[in-house]
């Protein structure tokens, strides 16, 4: 990383790295591991898709009856991990998650492809089921008969993550990889270079 990188805010640097991952044709660069902590202190992880960077937050969408949503309600501390092998970069974020207001949920729901919106309606994500075929049949049926766009379910929404630390890792051929850790200090950001 160049000295100029440290003049960016970490969110601006993340935005730039996402653009560069797009240009390098990294597969699904907005897919990110999202780690939450359950009430008993046990961690859980799943992949989610970054929808936007907005101000100082990362924006995701999720059904709000799910494990991740209930875990952030009881403990908002979360971690996120991007890894882009094609460009040898990793970004590790820790921060706090919250459910966004309904307005943003409606906006993001309306931007989803029709088949994704219908998937949200027909499948109660995370609930045990006997058989997947009825869900497929219902999804296919709605795809063929639906005349008006489906409404956003009341318990589907957007999750905002406000980072308190972001570490940028860059692979080096000699294995002396470069690590820049941004941490929030006094309303701004401090930067520390870490040994690989
Ligand atoms: C590439 C990829 C992207 C995904 N994106 C999302 C997403 O944006 N939101 C979401 O709720 N689930 C997404 N999922 C599904 C989650 O990984 C997970 O299975 C689901 O959200 C249930 O997680 P939970 O029960 O821990 O809450 C994605 C899965 C993959 C493999």
Tab-separated table of C-alpha atoms and ligand atoms in Angstrom:
chain	number	residue	atom	x	y	z
A	1	UNK	CA	0.000	0.000	0.000
A	2	UNK	CA	1.219	3.444	-0.879
A	3	UNK	CA	1.599	6.253	1.667
A	4	UNK	CA	-1.289	7.949	-0.199
A	5	UNK	CA	-3.590	5.145	0.966
A	6	UNK	CA	-3.322	6.354	4.538
A	7	UNK	CA	-4.724	9.753	3.527
A	8	UNK	CA	-8.026	8.092	2.590
A	9	UNK	CA	-10.624	7.329	5.233
A	10	UNK	CA	-10.850	3.540	5.550
A	11	UNK	CA	-14.337	3.533	4.017
A	12	UNK	CA	-12.986	5.452	0.996
A	13	UNK	CA	-10.102	2.979	0.745
A	14	UNK	CA	-12.539	0.049	0.930
A	15	UNK	CA	-14.610	1.658	-1.830
A	16	UNK	CA	-11.486	1.997	-3.971
A	17	UNK	CA	-10.480	-1.624	-3.300
A	18	UNK	CA	-13.969	-2.773	-4.337
A	19	UNK	CA	-13.634	-0.820	-7.603
A	20	UNK	CA	-10.208	-2.343	-8.186
A	21	UNK	CA	-11.570	-5.834	-7.451
A	22	UNK	CA	-14.317	-5.174	-10.032
A	23	UNK	CA	-11.755	-4.079	-12.598
A	24	UNK	CA	-9.613	-7.164	-11.874
A	25	UNK	CA	-12.720	-9.366	-12.387
A	26	UNK	CA	-12.530	-10.816	-8.870
A	27	UNK	CA	-15.509	-13.195	-8.608
A	28	UNK	CA	-18.251	-11.745	-6.356
A	29	UNK	CA	-16.082	-9.154	-4.604
A	30	UNK	CA	-19.045	-7.981	-2.467
A	31	UNK	CA	-19.546	-11.435	-0.920
A	32	UNK	CA	-18.276	-11.211	2.616
A	33	UNK	CA	-18.155	-13.436	5.693
A	34	UNK	CA	-20.379	-11.925	8.389
A	35	UNK	CA	-19.730	-13.088	11.939
A	36	UNK	CA	-22.138	-12.550	14.818
A	37	UNK	CA	-22.161	-13.709	18.432
A	38	UNK	CA	-25.048	-15.594	20.022
A	39	UNK	CA	-26.422	-15.007	23.501
A	40	UNK	CA	-24.256	-17.778	24.933
A	41	UNK	CA	-21.128	-16.188	23.437
A	42	UNK	CA	-20.828	-18.681	20.567
A	43	UNK	CA	-19.855	-17.163	17.206
A	44	UNK	CA	-21.616	-17.937	13.940
A	45	UNK	CA	-20.643	-17.032	10.382
A	46	UNK	CA	-22.331	-16.856	7.010
A	47	UNK	CA	-21.699	-15.156	3.668
A	48	UNK	CA	-23.707	-12.039	2.846
A	49	UNK	CA	-23.596	-9.562	-0.049
A	50	UNK	CA	-22.582	-5.976	0.507
A	51	UNK	CA	-25.310	-3.820	-1.007
A	52	UNK	CA	-23.825	-0.368	-0.471
A	53	UNK	CA	-21.302	1.738	1.344
A	54	UNK	CA	-23.257	4.637	2.737
A	55	UNK	CA	-21.470	7.326	4.736
A	56	UNK	CA	-19.636	5.503	7.507
A	57	UNK	CA	-21.643	2.289	7.194
A	58	UNK	CA	-21.748	-0.938	5.209
A	59	UNK	CA	-25.262	-1.910	4.156
A	60	UNK	CA	-26.597	-5.474	3.875
A	61	UNK	CA	-30.041	-6.998	3.555
A	62	UNK	CA	-31.533	-9.937	5.423
A	63	UNK	CA	-34.735	-11.469	6.643
A	64	UNK	CA	-35.132	-10.221	10.210
A	65	UNK	CA	-36.386	-13.494	11.698
A	66	UNK	CA	-33.007	-15.125	11.015
A	67	UNK	CA	-30.264	-16.135	13.398
A	68	UNK	CA	-27.974	-13.292	12.305
A	69	UNK	CA	-30.715	-10.718	12.925
A	70	UNK	CA	-31.617	-12.067	16.356
A	71	UNK	CA	-27.935	-12.310	17.302
A	72	UNK	CA	-27.215	-8.670	16.424
A	73	UNK	CA	-30.223	-7.670	18.487
A	74	UNK	CA	-28.780	-9.334	21.589
A	75	UNK	CA	-25.160	-8.445	20.765
A	76	UNK	CA	-24.470	-5.815	18.084
A	77	UNK	CA	-20.729	-6.560	17.905
A	78	UNK	CA	-19.890	-8.184	14.559
A	79	UNK	CA	-16.966	-8.961	12.263
A	80	UNK	CA	-16.773	-8.996	8.463
A	81	UNK	CA	-14.110	-10.563	6.272
A	82	UNK	CA	-13.568	-9.931	2.568
A	83	UNK	CA	-10.960	-11.992	0.697
A	84	UNK	CA	-10.109	-11.369	-2.943
A	85	UNK	CA	-7.570	-14.029	-4.020
A	86	UNK	CA	-7.143	-12.678	-7.561
A	87	UNK	CA	-5.647	-9.451	-6.237
A	88	UNK	CA	-4.205	-10.860	-2.990
A	89	UNK	CA	-6.186	-8.628	-0.674
A	90	UNK	CA	-8.135	-9.138	2.527
A	91	UNK	CA	-10.190	-6.656	4.560
A	92	UNK	CA	-11.168	-7.440	8.151
A	93	UNK	CA	-13.753	-5.218	9.811
A	94	UNK	CA	-15.068	-5.173	13.350
A	95	UNK	CA	-17.945	-2.958	14.353
A	96	UNK	CA	-21.531	-2.663	15.470
A	97	UNK	CA	-24.594	-3.749	13.570
A	98	UNK	CA	-28.131	-2.411	13.715
A	99	UNK	CA	-31.315	-2.798	11.731
A	100	UNK	CA	-31.869	0.195	9.443
A	101	UNK	CA	-35.123	2.114	9.199
A	102	UNK	CA	-37.971	0.733	7.148
A	103	UNK	CA	-37.528	3.265	4.365
A	104	UNK	CA	-34.146	1.801	3.402
A	105	UNK	CA	-35.557	-1.756	3.562
A	106	UNK	CA	-38.322	-0.781	1.120
A	107	UNK	CA	-35.840	0.861	-1.229
A	108	UNK	CA	-33.457	-2.118	-1.221
A	109	UNK	CA	-36.291	-4.646	-1.565
A	110	UNK	CA	-37.582	-2.855	-4.658
A	111	UNK	CA	-34.079	-3.030	-6.196
A	112	UNK	CA	-33.914	-6.829	-5.857
A	113	UNK	CA	-34.444	-9.018	-8.882
A	114	UNK	CA	-37.996	-10.362	-9.003
A	115	UNK	CA	-36.871	-13.936	-8.396
A	116	UNK	CA	-34.976	-12.845	-5.247
A	117	UNK	CA	-38.017	-10.958	-3.944
A	118	UNK	CA	-40.184	-14.002	-4.469
A	119	UNK	CA	-37.637	-16.266	-2.794
A	120	UNK	CA	-37.978	-14.080	0.308
A	121	UNK	CA	-41.751	-14.512	0.193
A	122	UNK	CA	-41.903	-18.269	-0.332
A	123	UNK	CA	-39.054	-19.395	1.924
A	124	UNK	CA	-38.916	-18.761	5.673
A	125	UNK	CA	-35.113	-18.780	5.676
A	126	UNK	CA	-33.592	-20.921	8.426
A	127	UNK	CA	-36.765	-22.774	9.416
A	128	UNK	CA	-36.723	-26.588	9.256
A	129	UNK	CA	-38.640	-28.007	6.270
A	130	UNK	CA	-39.661	-31.531	5.236
A	131	UNK	CA	-39.125	-31.056	1.534
A	132	UNK	CA	-37.707	-28.349	-0.758
A	133	UNK	CA	-39.956	-29.136	-3.757
A	134	UNK	CA	-43.086	-27.285	-2.532
A	135	UNK	CA	-40.980	-24.128	-2.161
A	136	UNK	CA	-39.643	-24.526	-5.704
A	137	UNK	CA	-43.135	-25.108	-7.053
A	138	UNK	CA	-44.542	-22.066	-5.226
A	139	UNK	CA	-41.653	-19.902	-6.427
A	140	UNK	CA	-42.118	-21.035	-10.043
A	141	UNK	CA	-45.891	-20.523	-9.785
A	142	UNK	CA	-45.515	-16.953	-8.489
A	143	UNK	CA	-42.911	-16.188	-11.160
A	144	UNK	CA	-45.452	-17.146	-13.814
A	145	UNK	CA	-48.647	-15.582	-12.418
A	146	UNK	CA	-47.576	-12.504	-10.480
A	147	UNK	CA	-48.936	-9.321	-12.021
A	148	UNK	CA	-47.895	-6.657	-9.499
A	149	UNK	CA	-44.502	-6.372	-7.799
A	150	UNK	CA	-44.497	-8.170	-4.430
A	151	UNK	CA	-44.432	-6.041	-1.286
A	152	UNK	CA	-41.528	-6.021	1.121
A	153	UNK	CA	-42.397	-8.316	4.066
A	154	UNK	CA	-42.576	-6.418	7.377
A	155	UNK	CA	-39.868	-8.637	8.840
A	156	UNK	CA	-37.321	-8.223	6.034
A	157	UNK	CA	-34.824	-5.408	6.236
A	158	UNK	CA	-31.456	-3.775	5.937
A	159	UNK	CA	-28.585	-4.186	8.375
A	160	UNK	CA	-26.065	-1.400	8.837
A	161	UNK	CA	-22.567	-2.073	10.137
A	162	UNK	CA	-20.603	0.857	11.529
A	163	UNK	CA	-16.931	-0.148	11.707
A	164	UNK	CA	-14.726	0.625	14.679
A	165	UNK	CA	-11.640	-1.019	13.128
A	166	UNK	CA	-10.701	-1.968	9.562
A	167	UNK	CA	-7.549	-3.848	8.627
A	168	UNK	CA	-6.350	-3.871	5.014
A	169	UNK	CA	-4.017	-6.751	4.111
A	170	UNK	CA	-2.042	-6.965	0.880
A	171	UNK	CA	-0.182	-10.067	-0.255
A	172	UNK	CA	3.514	-9.642	-1.081
A	173	UNK	CA	5.538	-12.109	-3.195
A	174	UNK	CA	8.251	-12.317	-0.497
A	175	UNK	CA	5.546	-13.074	2.142
A	176	UNK	CA	6.290	-9.798	3.908
A	177	UNK	CA	2.650	-8.877	3.504
A	178	UNK	CA	1.490	-5.358	4.234
A	179	UNK	CA	-1.134	-4.716	6.929
A	180	UNK	CA	-2.720	-1.364	7.711
A	181	UNK	CA	-5.024	-1.188	10.715
A	182	UNK	CA	-7.425	1.752	11.018
A	183	UNK	CA	-9.028	2.286	14.419
A	184	UNK	CA	-11.476	4.918	15.506
A	185	UNK	CA	-9.937	7.527	17.772
A	186	UNK	CA	-11.620	10.707	19.026
A	187	UNK	CA	-14.168	10.714	16.211
A	188	UNK	CA	-11.469	10.242	13.530
A	189	UNK	CA	-9.248	7.352	12.457
A	190	UNK	CA	-5.778	6.351	13.626
A	191	UNK	CA	-3.621	4.177	11.349
A	192	UNK	CA	-1.085	1.594	12.491
A	193	UNK	CA	1.082	-0.589	10.263
A	194	UNK	CA	1.275	-4.178	11.565
A	195	UNK	CA	3.935	-6.807	10.988
A	196	UNK	CA	2.689	-9.617	8.758
B	1	LIG	C1	-22.553	-15.668	-1.986
B	1	LIG	C2	-23.663	-15.627	-0.950
B	1	LIG	C3	-24.301	-14.429	-0.701
B	1	LIG	C4	-25.311	-14.367	0.260
B	1	LIG	N1	-25.899	-13.156	0.517
B	1	LIG	C5	-26.802	-13.056	1.503
B	1	LIG	C6	-27.325	-11.774	1.888
B	1	LIG	O1	-26.972	-10.725	1.337
B	1	LIG	N2	-28.243	-11.756	2.891
B	1	LIG	C7	-28.639	-12.876	3.534
B	1	LIG	O2	-29.471	-12.781	4.446
B	1	LIG	N3	-28.162	-14.096	3.219
B	1	LIG	C8	-27.242	-14.215	2.227
B	1	LIG	N4	-26.719	-15.444	1.906
B	1	LIG	C9	-27.195	-16.635	2.660
B	1	LIG	C10	-26.456	-16.662	4.013
B	1	LIG	O3	-25.121	-17.104	3.832
B	1	LIG	C11	-27.147	-17.533	5.076
B	1	LIG	O4	-27.286	-18.849	4.610
B	1	LIG	C12	-28.520	-16.996	5.468
B	1	LIG	O5	-28.553	-15.585	5.520
B	1	LIG	C13	-28.957	-17.539	6.829
B	1	LIG	O6	-28.023	-17.141	7.810
B	1	LIG	P1	-28.375	-17.121	9.377
B	1	LIG	O7	-29.340	-18.241	9.599
B	1	LIG	O8	-27.072	-17.341	10.058
B	1	LIG	O9	-28.987	-15.799	9.680
B	1	LIG	C14	-25.706	-15.540	0.961
B	1	LIG	C15	-25.040	-16.744	0.714
B	1	LIG	C16	-24.034	-16.788	-0.227
B	1	LIG	C17	-23.313	-18.096	-0.453
